mmCIF file of N, CA and C in Angstrom:
data_model
loop_
_atom_site.group_PDB
_atom_site.id
_atom_site.type_symbol
_atom_site.label_atom_id
_atom_site.label_comp_id
_atom_site.label_asym_id
_atom_site.label_seq_id
_atom_site.Cartn_x
_atom_site.Cartn_y
_atom_site.Cartn_z
ATOM 1 N N UNK A 164 84.188 -10.159 116.253
ATOM 2 C CA UNK A 164 83.343 -11.344 116.666
ATOM 3 C C UNK A 164 82.754 -11.839 115.405
ATOM 4 N N UNK A 165 82.677 -13.202 115.427
ATOM 5 C CA UNK A 165 82.056 -13.928 114.561
ATOM 6 C C UNK A 165 80.177 -13.701 114.642
ATOM 7 N N UNK A 166 79.481 -13.272 113.633
ATOM 8 C CA UNK A 166 77.991 -13.192 113.507
ATOM 9 C C UNK A 166 77.460 -13.627 112.358
ATOM 10 N N UNK A 167 76.598 -14.626 112.878
ATOM 11 C CA UNK A 167 75.635 -15.314 111.877
ATOM 12 C C UNK A 167 74.384 -15.186 111.827
ATOM 13 N N UNK A 168 73.842 -14.743 110.511
ATOM 14 C CA UNK A 168 72.281 -14.201 110.637
ATOM 15 C C UNK A 168 71.725 -14.860 109.620
ATOM 16 N N UNK A 169 70.545 -15.951 110.249
ATOM 17 C CA UNK A 169 69.822 -16.646 109.109
ATOM 18 C C UNK A 169 68.464 -15.662 108.655
ATOM 19 N N UNK A 170 68.161 -16.063 107.513
ATOM 20 C CA UNK A 170 66.827 -15.539 107.080
ATOM 21 C C UNK A 170 66.282 -16.303 105.890
ATOM 22 N N UNK A 171 65.042 -16.169 105.547
ATOM 23 C CA UNK A 171 64.273 -16.734 104.607
ATOM 24 C C UNK A 171 63.413 -17.879 105.207
ATOM 25 N N UNK A 172 63.209 -17.920 106.442
ATOM 26 C CA UNK A 172 62.283 -19.059 107.112
ATOM 27 C C UNK A 172 61.030 -18.438 106.868
ATOM 28 N N UNK A 173 60.113 -19.298 107.046
ATOM 29 C CA UNK A 173 58.534 -18.724 106.826
ATOM 30 C C UNK A 173 57.700 -20.053 106.938
ATOM 31 N N UNK A 174 56.167 -19.680 106.449
ATOM 32 C CA UNK A 174 55.275 -20.919 106.306
ATOM 33 C C UNK A 174 55.208 -21.101 105.043
ATOM 34 N N UNK A 175 55.006 -22.661 104.409
ATOM 35 C CA UNK A 175 54.913 -22.887 103.469
ATOM 36 C C UNK A 175 54.060 -24.472 103.158
ATOM 37 N N UNK A 176 53.709 -24.568 101.937
ATOM 38 C CA UNK A 176 53.019 -25.620 102.002
ATOM 39 C C UNK A 176 53.694 -27.082 101.629
ATOM 40 N N UNK A 177 53.224 -28.420 101.941
ATOM 41 C CA UNK A 177 53.846 -29.230 101.367
ATOM 42 C C UNK A 177 53.857 -29.415 99.992
ATOM 43 N N UNK A 178 55.263 -29.663 99.214
ATOM 44 C CA UNK A 178 55.819 -29.599 98.377
ATOM 45 C C UNK A 178 56.131 -28.447 97.514
ATOM 46 N N UNK A 179 56.386 -27.114 98.473
ATOM 47 C CA UNK A 179 56.535 -26.011 98.332
ATOM 48 C C UNK A 179 58.315 -26.012 98.264
ATOM 49 N N UNK A 180 58.559 -24.729 98.039
ATOM 50 C CA UNK A 180 59.906 -24.414 98.514
ATOM 51 C C UNK A 180 60.270 -22.964 99.152
ATOM 52 N N UNK A 181 61.456 -23.076 99.909
ATOM 53 C CA UNK A 181 61.961 -22.106 100.428
ATOM 54 C C UNK A 181 63.667 -21.799 100.091
ATOM 55 N N UNK A 182 64.411 -20.815 100.217
ATOM 56 C CA UNK A 182 65.481 -20.656 100.387
ATOM 57 C C UNK A 182 66.135 -19.974 101.572
ATOM 58 N N UNK A 183 66.960 -20.738 102.448
ATOM 59 C CA UNK A 183 67.528 -19.778 103.291
ATOM 60 C C UNK A 183 68.750 -19.177 103.055
ATOM 61 N N UNK A 184 68.800 -18.259 103.877
ATOM 62 C CA UNK A 184 70.204 -17.448 103.791
ATOM 63 C C UNK A 184 70.981 -17.162 104.808
ATOM 64 N N UNK A 185 72.136 -17.139 104.899
ATOM 65 C CA UNK A 185 72.930 -16.942 106.266
ATOM 66 C C UNK A 185 74.148 -16.131 106.056
ATOM 67 N N UNK A 186 73.823 -14.965 106.314
ATOM 68 C CA UNK A 186 75.131 -13.833 106.151
ATOM 69 C C UNK A 186 76.203 -14.120 107.549
ATOM 70 N N UNK A 187 77.450 -13.986 106.928
ATOM 71 C CA UNK A 187 78.036 -13.972 107.976
ATOM 72 C C UNK A 187 79.438 -12.907 108.103
ATOM 73 N N UNK A 188 79.667 -12.443 109.373
ATOM 74 C CA UNK A 188 80.551 -11.122 109.498
ATOM 75 C C UNK A 188 81.611 -11.701 110.427
ATOM 76 N N UNK A 189 82.584 -10.981 110.700
ATOM 77 C CA UNK A 189 83.533 -10.964 111.623
ATOM 78 C C UNK A 189 84.931 -11.858 111.440
ATOM 79 N N UNK A 190 84.566 -12.675 110.171
ATOM 80 C CA UNK A 190 86.196 -13.701 110.012
ATOM 81 C C UNK A 190 86.142 -13.894 108.355
ATOM 82 N N UNK A 191 87.091 -14.078 107.628
ATOM 83 C CA UNK A 191 87.237 -14.129 106.568
ATOM 84 C C UNK A 191 86.432 -15.753 106.063
ATOM 85 N N UNK A 192 85.227 -15.153 105.490
ATOM 86 C CA UNK A 192 84.300 -16.345 105.151
ATOM 87 C C UNK A 192 84.999 -17.393 104.204
ATOM 88 N N UNK A 193 85.469 -16.994 103.454
ATOM 89 C CA UNK A 193 85.989 -17.956 102.315
ATOM 90 C C UNK A 193 86.821 -18.851 102.691
ATOM 91 N N UNK A 194 87.440 -18.576 104.299
ATOM 92 C CA UNK A 194 88.191 -19.588 104.289
ATOM 93 C C UNK A 194 87.959 -20.863 105.418
ATOM 94 N N UNK A 195 86.424 -20.610 105.625
ATOM 95 C CA UNK A 195 85.599 -21.680 106.348
ATOM 96 C C UNK A 195 84.548 -22.524 106.000
ATOM 97 N N UNK A 196 84.251 -23.551 106.620
ATOM 98 C CA UNK A 196 83.240 -24.306 106.398
ATOM 99 C C UNK A 196 81.848 -23.885 106.879
ATOM 100 N N UNK A 197 80.752 -24.255 106.267
ATOM 101 C CA UNK A 197 79.574 -23.666 106.788
ATOM 102 C C UNK A 197 78.735 -24.983 107.010
ATOM 103 N N UNK A 198 77.988 -24.916 107.875
ATOM 104 C CA UNK A 198 76.787 -26.155 107.887
ATOM 105 C C UNK A 198 75.305 -25.441 108.213
ATOM 106 N N UNK A 199 74.486 -26.322 107.950
ATOM 107 C CA UNK A 199 73.249 -26.227 108.237
ATOM 108 C C UNK A 199 72.727 -27.533 109.043
ATOM 109 N N UNK A 200 71.813 -26.887 110.299
ATOM 110 C CA UNK A 200 71.256 -28.006 111.084
ATOM 111 C C UNK A 200 69.677 -27.266 111.497
ATOM 112 N N UNK A 201 69.142 -28.449 111.922
ATOM 113 C CA UNK A 201 67.665 -27.988 112.315
ATOM 114 C C UNK A 201 67.566 -28.604 113.650
ATOM 115 N N UNK A 202 66.487 -28.267 114.382
ATOM 116 C CA UNK A 202 65.614 -28.695 115.486
ATOM 117 C C UNK A 202 64.277 -28.670 115.319
ATOM 118 N N UNK A 203 63.680 -29.761 115.506
ATOM 119 C CA UNK A 203 62.317 -29.901 115.600
ATOM 120 C C UNK A 203 61.683 -30.038 116.620
ATOM 121 N N UNK A 204 60.556 -29.403 117.341
ATOM 122 C CA UNK A 204 60.098 -29.239 118.593
ATOM 123 C C UNK A 204 60.047 -30.779 119.191
ATOM 124 N N UNK A 205 60.627 -30.785 120.433
ATOM 125 C CA UNK A 205 60.784 -31.867 121.053
ATOM 126 C C UNK A 205 61.773 -33.224 120.864
ATOM 127 N N UNK A 206 62.692 -32.676 119.483
ATOM 128 C CA UNK A 206 63.623 -33.314 119.105
ATOM 129 C C UNK A 206 64.962 -32.733 119.116
ATOM 130 N N UNK A 207 66.189 -33.565 119.304
ATOM 131 C CA UNK A 207 67.393 -33.121 119.374
ATOM 132 C C UNK A 207 67.964 -32.298 117.826
ATOM 133 N N UNK A 208 68.824 -31.403 118.095
ATOM 134 C CA UNK A 208 69.122 -30.959 116.665
ATOM 135 C C UNK A 208 69.916 -31.944 115.889
ATOM 136 N N UNK A 209 69.783 -31.746 114.338
ATOM 137 C CA UNK A 209 70.302 -32.831 113.655
ATOM 138 C C UNK A 209 70.833 -31.862 112.401
ATOM 139 N N UNK A 210 72.148 -32.830 112.013
ATOM 140 C CA UNK A 210 72.940 -32.131 110.954
ATOM 141 C C UNK A 210 71.985 -32.238 109.693
ATOM 142 N N UNK A 211 71.882 -31.177 108.764
ATOM 143 C CA UNK A 211 71.213 -31.247 107.355
ATOM 144 C C UNK A 211 71.969 -31.078 106.154
ATOM 145 N N UNK A 212 72.947 -30.124 106.134
ATOM 146 C CA UNK A 212 73.771 -30.046 105.047
ATOM 147 C C UNK A 212 75.407 -29.263 105.507
ATOM 148 N N UNK A 213 76.277 -29.392 104.535
ATOM 149 C CA UNK A 213 77.567 -28.861 105.071
ATOM 150 C C UNK A 213 78.073 -28.691 103.679
ATOM 151 N N UNK A 214 79.086 -27.528 103.635
ATOM 152 C CA UNK A 214 79.750 -27.055 102.576
ATOM 153 C C UNK A 214 81.236 -26.553 102.822
ATOM 154 N N UNK A 215 82.301 -27.030 102.112
ATOM 155 C CA UNK A 215 83.742 -26.727 102.398
ATOM 156 C C UNK A 215 83.787 -25.074 102.030
ATOM 157 N N UNK A 216 84.998 -24.677 102.261
ATOM 158 C CA UNK A 216 85.515 -23.208 102.404
ATOM 159 C C UNK A 216 85.101 -22.979 100.720
ATOM 160 N N UNK A 217 85.608 -24.071 100.026
ATOM 161 C CA UNK A 217 85.582 -23.540 98.169
ATOM 162 C C UNK A 217 84.383 -23.932 97.747
ATOM 163 N N UNK A 218 83.691 -24.822 98.731
ATOM 164 C CA UNK A 218 82.309 -25.142 97.749
ATOM 165 C C UNK A 218 82.278 -26.502 96.911
ATOM 166 N N UNK A 219 83.489 -27.043 97.003
ATOM 167 C CA UNK A 219 83.951 -28.037 96.170
ATOM 168 C C UNK A 219 83.527 -29.540 96.677
ATOM 169 N N UNK A 220 83.094 -29.444 97.986
ATOM 170 C CA UNK A 220 82.702 -30.352 98.744
ATOM 171 C C UNK A 220 81.433 -30.056 99.675
ATOM 172 N N UNK A 221 80.417 -31.012 99.501
ATOM 173 C CA UNK A 221 79.164 -30.825 100.342
ATOM 174 C C UNK A 221 78.664 -32.313 100.364
ATOM 175 N N UNK A 222 77.945 -32.158 101.911
ATOM 176 C CA UNK A 222 77.449 -33.427 102.549
ATOM 177 C C UNK A 222 76.089 -32.817 102.912
ATOM 178 N N UNK A 223 75.297 -34.229 102.437
ATOM 179 C CA UNK A 223 73.895 -33.888 102.748
ATOM 180 C C UNK A 223 73.653 -34.996 103.956
ATOM 181 N N UNK A 224 72.232 -34.819 105.010
ATOM 182 C CA UNK A 224 71.617 -35.656 105.600
ATOM 183 C C UNK A 224 70.998 -36.521 104.423
ATOM 184 N N UNK A 225 70.402 -37.780 104.649
ATOM 185 C CA UNK A 225 69.624 -38.645 103.744
ATOM 186 C C UNK A 225 68.524 -38.441 103.769
ATOM 187 N N UNK A 226 67.774 -37.627 104.831
ATOM 188 C CA UNK A 226 66.458 -37.195 104.789
ATOM 189 C C UNK A 226 65.978 -36.154 103.561
ATOM 190 N N UNK A 227 67.171 -35.112 103.351
ATOM 191 C CA UNK A 227 67.030 -34.174 102.407
ATOM 192 C C UNK A 227 67.955 -34.356 101.109
ATOM 193 N N UNK A 228 68.421 -35.153 101.130
ATOM 194 C CA UNK A 228 69.334 -35.627 99.638
ATOM 195 C C UNK A 228 68.388 -35.501 98.542
ATOM 196 N N UNK A 229 68.591 -34.717 97.539
ATOM 197 C CA UNK A 229 67.914 -34.880 96.295
ATOM 198 C C UNK A 229 66.645 -33.739 96.333
ATOM 199 N N UNK A 230 66.699 -33.178 97.769
ATOM 200 C CA UNK A 230 65.708 -32.084 97.664
ATOM 201 C C UNK A 230 66.044 -30.840 98.232
ATOM 202 N N UNK A 231 67.264 -30.670 99.036
ATOM 203 C CA UNK A 231 68.035 -29.511 99.500
ATOM 204 C C UNK A 231 69.065 -29.437 98.793
ATOM 205 N N UNK A 232 69.663 -28.306 98.619
ATOM 206 C CA UNK A 232 71.075 -27.882 98.271
ATOM 207 C C UNK A 232 71.579 -26.609 98.654
ATOM 208 N N UNK A 233 72.983 -27.017 98.978
ATOM 209 C CA UNK A 233 73.682 -25.947 99.855
ATOM 210 C C UNK A 233 74.517 -25.235 98.948
ATOM 211 N N UNK A 234 74.676 -24.054 98.918
ATOM 212 C CA UNK A 234 75.707 -23.217 98.148
ATOM 213 C C UNK A 234 76.178 -22.120 98.789
ATOM 214 N N UNK A 235 77.126 -21.523 98.273
ATOM 215 C CA UNK A 235 77.545 -20.404 99.171
ATOM 216 C C UNK A 235 78.212 -19.426 97.872
ATOM 217 N N UNK A 236 78.034 -18.238 98.328
ATOM 218 C CA UNK A 236 78.763 -17.218 97.560
ATOM 219 C C UNK A 236 79.647 -16.332 98.451
ATOM 220 N N UNK A 237 80.744 -16.316 98.029
ATOM 221 C CA UNK A 237 82.019 -16.093 99.093
ATOM 222 C C UNK A 237 82.228 -14.521 99.129
ATOM 223 N N UNK A 238 81.802 -14.008 97.872
ATOM 224 C CA UNK A 238 82.002 -12.586 97.601
ATOM 225 C C UNK A 238 80.990 -11.939 98.431
ATOM 226 N N UNK A 239 79.672 -12.578 98.492
ATOM 227 C CA UNK A 239 78.707 -11.910 99.577
ATOM 228 C C UNK A 239 78.571 -12.165 100.854
ATOM 229 N N UNK A 240 79.684 -13.364 101.354
ATOM 230 C CA UNK A 240 79.815 -14.050 102.702
ATOM 231 C C UNK A 240 78.271 -14.456 103.177
ATOM 232 N N UNK A 241 77.739 -15.160 102.272
ATOM 233 C CA UNK A 241 76.605 -15.795 102.320
ATOM 234 C C UNK A 241 76.367 -17.112 102.042
ATOM 235 N N UNK A 242 75.969 -18.384 102.847
ATOM 236 C CA UNK A 242 75.463 -19.524 102.623
ATOM 237 C C UNK A 242 74.163 -19.736 102.240
ATOM 238 N N UNK A 243 73.685 -20.508 101.364
ATOM 239 C CA UNK A 243 72.128 -20.741 101.071
ATOM 240 C C UNK A 243 71.580 -21.884 101.294
ATOM 241 N N UNK A 244 70.445 -22.485 101.809
ATOM 242 C CA UNK A 244 69.878 -23.769 101.573
ATOM 243 C C UNK A 244 68.465 -23.585 100.794
ATOM 244 N N UNK A 245 68.918 -24.173 99.436
ATOM 245 C CA UNK A 245 67.579 -24.250 98.821
ATOM 246 C C UNK A 245 67.104 -25.639 99.357
ATOM 247 N N UNK A 246 65.368 -25.362 99.641
ATOM 248 C CA UNK A 246 64.709 -26.277 99.985
ATOM 249 C C UNK A 246 63.481 -26.561 98.819
ATOM 250 N N UNK A 247 63.690 -27.559 98.213
ATOM 251 C CA UNK A 247 62.420 -28.127 97.619
ATOM 252 C C UNK A 247 61.583 -29.508 97.993
ATOM 253 N N UNK A 248 60.846 -29.492 97.325
ATOM 254 C CA UNK A 248 59.731 -30.491 97.938
ATOM 255 C C UNK A 248 59.837 -30.532 99.315
ATOM 256 N N UNK A 249 59.102 -30.053 100.102
ATOM 257 C CA UNK A 249 59.252 -29.731 101.794
ATOM 258 C C UNK A 249 58.081 -30.643 102.117
ATOM 259 N N UNK A 250 58.391 -31.096 102.911
ATOM 260 C CA UNK A 250 57.589 -32.219 103.801
ATOM 261 C C UNK A 250 57.095 -31.468 105.101
ATOM 262 N N UNK A 251 55.922 -31.954 105.756
ATOM 263 C CA UNK A 251 55.693 -31.588 107.018
ATOM 264 C C UNK A 251 56.874 -31.615 107.880
ATOM 265 N N UNK A 252 57.765 -32.934 107.800
ATOM 266 C CA UNK A 252 58.505 -33.473 108.970
ATOM 267 C C UNK A 252 59.929 -32.560 108.698
ATOM 268 N N UNK A 253 59.673 -31.470 107.427
ATOM 269 C CA UNK A 253 60.739 -30.424 107.577
ATOM 270 C C UNK A 253 60.931 -29.456 108.442
ATOM 271 N N UNK A 254 59.764 -29.360 109.174
ATOM 272 C CA UNK A 254 59.254 -28.392 110.114
ATOM 273 C C UNK A 254 60.289 -28.141 111.270
ATOM 274 N N UNK A 255 60.875 -27.219 111.470
ATOM 275 C CA UNK A 255 61.954 -27.034 112.602
ATOM 276 C C UNK A 255 62.833 -25.610 112.624
ATOM 277 N N UNK A 256 63.252 -25.261 113.427
ATOM 278 C CA UNK A 256 64.357 -24.139 113.289
ATOM 279 C C UNK A 256 65.430 -24.531 112.873
ATOM 280 N N UNK A 257 66.015 -23.811 111.665
ATOM 281 C CA UNK A 257 67.039 -23.975 111.197
ATOM 282 C C UNK A 257 68.257 -23.089 111.776
ATOM 283 N N UNK A 258 69.418 -23.748 111.812
ATOM 284 C CA UNK A 258 70.434 -23.214 112.405
ATOM 285 C C UNK A 258 71.905 -23.222 111.299
ATOM 286 N N UNK A 259 72.611 -21.958 111.322
ATOM 287 C CA UNK A 259 73.870 -22.170 110.229
ATOM 288 C C UNK A 259 75.005 -22.187 111.316
ATOM 289 N N UNK A 260 76.010 -22.607 110.792
ATOM 290 C CA UNK A 260 77.116 -22.617 111.659
ATOM 291 C C UNK A 260 78.326 -22.511 110.918
ATOM 292 N N UNK A 261 79.597 -22.264 111.264
ATOM 293 C CA UNK A 261 80.963 -22.345 110.622
ATOM 294 C C UNK A 261 81.978 -22.688 111.591
ATOM 295 N N UNK A 262 83.044 -23.377 110.829
ATOM 296 C CA UNK A 262 84.174 -24.054 111.445
ATOM 297 C C UNK A 262 85.083 -24.078 110.513
ATOM 298 N N UNK A 263 86.539 -24.543 111.011
ATOM 299 C CA UNK A 263 87.530 -24.249 110.083
ATOM 300 C C UNK A 263 87.303 -25.706 109.214
ATOM 301 N N UNK A 264 86.514 -26.833 109.579
ATOM 302 C CA UNK A 264 86.550 -28.440 108.727
ATOM 303 C C UNK A 264 85.175 -28.474 108.568
ATOM 304 N N UNK A 265 85.065 -28.899 107.399
ATOM 305 C CA UNK A 265 83.887 -29.471 107.356
ATOM 306 C C UNK A 265 83.314 -30.643 107.796
ATOM 307 N N UNK A 266 82.097 -30.555 108.500
ATOM 308 C CA UNK A 266 81.856 -31.857 109.197
ATOM 309 C C UNK A 266 80.242 -31.907 109.300
ATOM 310 N N UNK A 267 79.698 -33.114 109.706
ATOM 311 C CA UNK A 267 78.310 -33.737 109.883
ATOM 312 C C UNK A 267 77.980 -33.445 111.232
ATOM 313 N N UNK A 268 79.060 -33.161 112.101
ATOM 314 C CA UNK A 268 79.024 -33.348 113.600
ATOM 315 C C UNK A 268 78.453 -32.096 114.300
ATOM 316 N N UNK A 269 78.069 -31.444 115.389
ATOM 317 C CA UNK A 269 77.742 -30.313 115.950
ATOM 318 C C UNK A 269 79.141 -29.474 116.717
ATOM 319 N N UNK A 270 79.921 -30.017 115.849
ATOM 320 C CA UNK A 270 81.474 -29.396 116.423
ATOM 321 C C UNK A 270 81.627 -27.960 116.243
ATOM 322 N N UNK A 271 80.687 -27.474 115.081
ATOM 323 C CA UNK A 271 81.082 -26.084 114.633
ATOM 324 C C UNK A 271 81.437 -25.042 115.855
ATOM 325 N N UNK A 272 82.114 -23.901 115.806
ATOM 326 C CA UNK A 272 82.349 -23.316 116.640
ATOM 327 C C UNK A 272 81.721 -22.042 117.130
ATOM 328 N N UNK A 273 80.906 -21.552 115.662
ATOM 329 C CA UNK A 273 79.914 -20.368 115.839
ATOM 330 C C UNK A 273 78.572 -20.917 115.437
ATOM 331 N N UNK A 274 77.578 -20.203 115.508
ATOM 332 C CA UNK A 274 75.968 -20.537 115.416
ATOM 333 C C UNK A 274 75.684 -19.305 115.336
ATOM 334 N N UNK A 275 74.351 -19.504 114.359
ATOM 335 C CA UNK A 275 73.538 -18.500 114.234
ATOM 336 C C UNK A 275 72.445 -18.397 115.532
ATOM 337 N N UNK A 276 71.085 -17.687 115.364
ATOM 338 C CA UNK A 276 70.090 -17.883 116.151
ATOM 339 C C UNK A 276 69.260 -18.729 115.663
ATOM 340 N N UNK A 277 68.856 -18.905 114.466
ATOM 341 C CA UNK A 277 68.017 -19.815 114.037
ATOM 342 C C UNK A 277 66.696 -19.054 113.033
ATOM 343 N N UNK A 278 66.175 -19.816 112.148
ATOM 344 C CA UNK A 278 65.293 -19.194 111.549
ATOM 345 C C UNK A 278 64.011 -20.389 111.325
ATOM 346 N N UNK A 279 62.668 -19.972 111.857
ATOM 347 C CA UNK A 279 61.464 -20.995 111.752
ATOM 348 C C UNK A 279 61.129 -21.448 110.357
ATOM 349 N N UNK A 280 61.317 -22.655 109.939
ATOM 350 C CA UNK A 280 60.533 -23.062 108.611
ATOM 351 C C UNK A 280 59.423 -24.020 109.217
ATOM 352 N N UNK A 281 58.266 -23.722 108.639
ATOM 353 C CA UNK A 281 56.761 -24.228 109.102
ATOM 354 C C UNK A 281 56.573 -24.690 107.867
ATOM 355 N N UNK A 282 56.241 -26.246 107.623
ATOM 356 C CA UNK A 282 55.454 -26.874 106.344
ATOM 357 C C UNK A 282 54.309 -27.296 106.748
ATOM 358 N N UNK A 283 53.057 -26.753 106.245
ATOM 359 C CA UNK A 283 51.545 -27.330 106.258
ATOM 360 C C UNK A 283 51.575 -28.545 105.502
ATOM 361 N N UNK A 284 50.466 -29.491 106.034
ATOM 362 C CA UNK A 284 50.377 -30.679 104.957
ATOM 363 C C UNK A 284 48.918 -30.072 104.114
#
């Protein structure tokens, strides 16, 4: 059974940084794409970033481009989201997800439970 466990969320001031981690188990991690999504209070879940199985392809939402970096360590079965220059509008629950193909859509077949990120102004 596939399990995804996010960690690294918390409270940070605007302009600060956080690094989220997502540890995967239950499938051959290095064969699958990974994505990060977020959902702010009262809003729909939205795409943040995605990375291919090899790490050779990455996609970002325009709202985070240049501030966030997605990466993966296949030896550790972990995907990361480095978030810099955080803004209050980045406040949300952040979810990681996995699927066979990299995508910006919510078509991923497995999802984590999410980790809260709160950015104070």
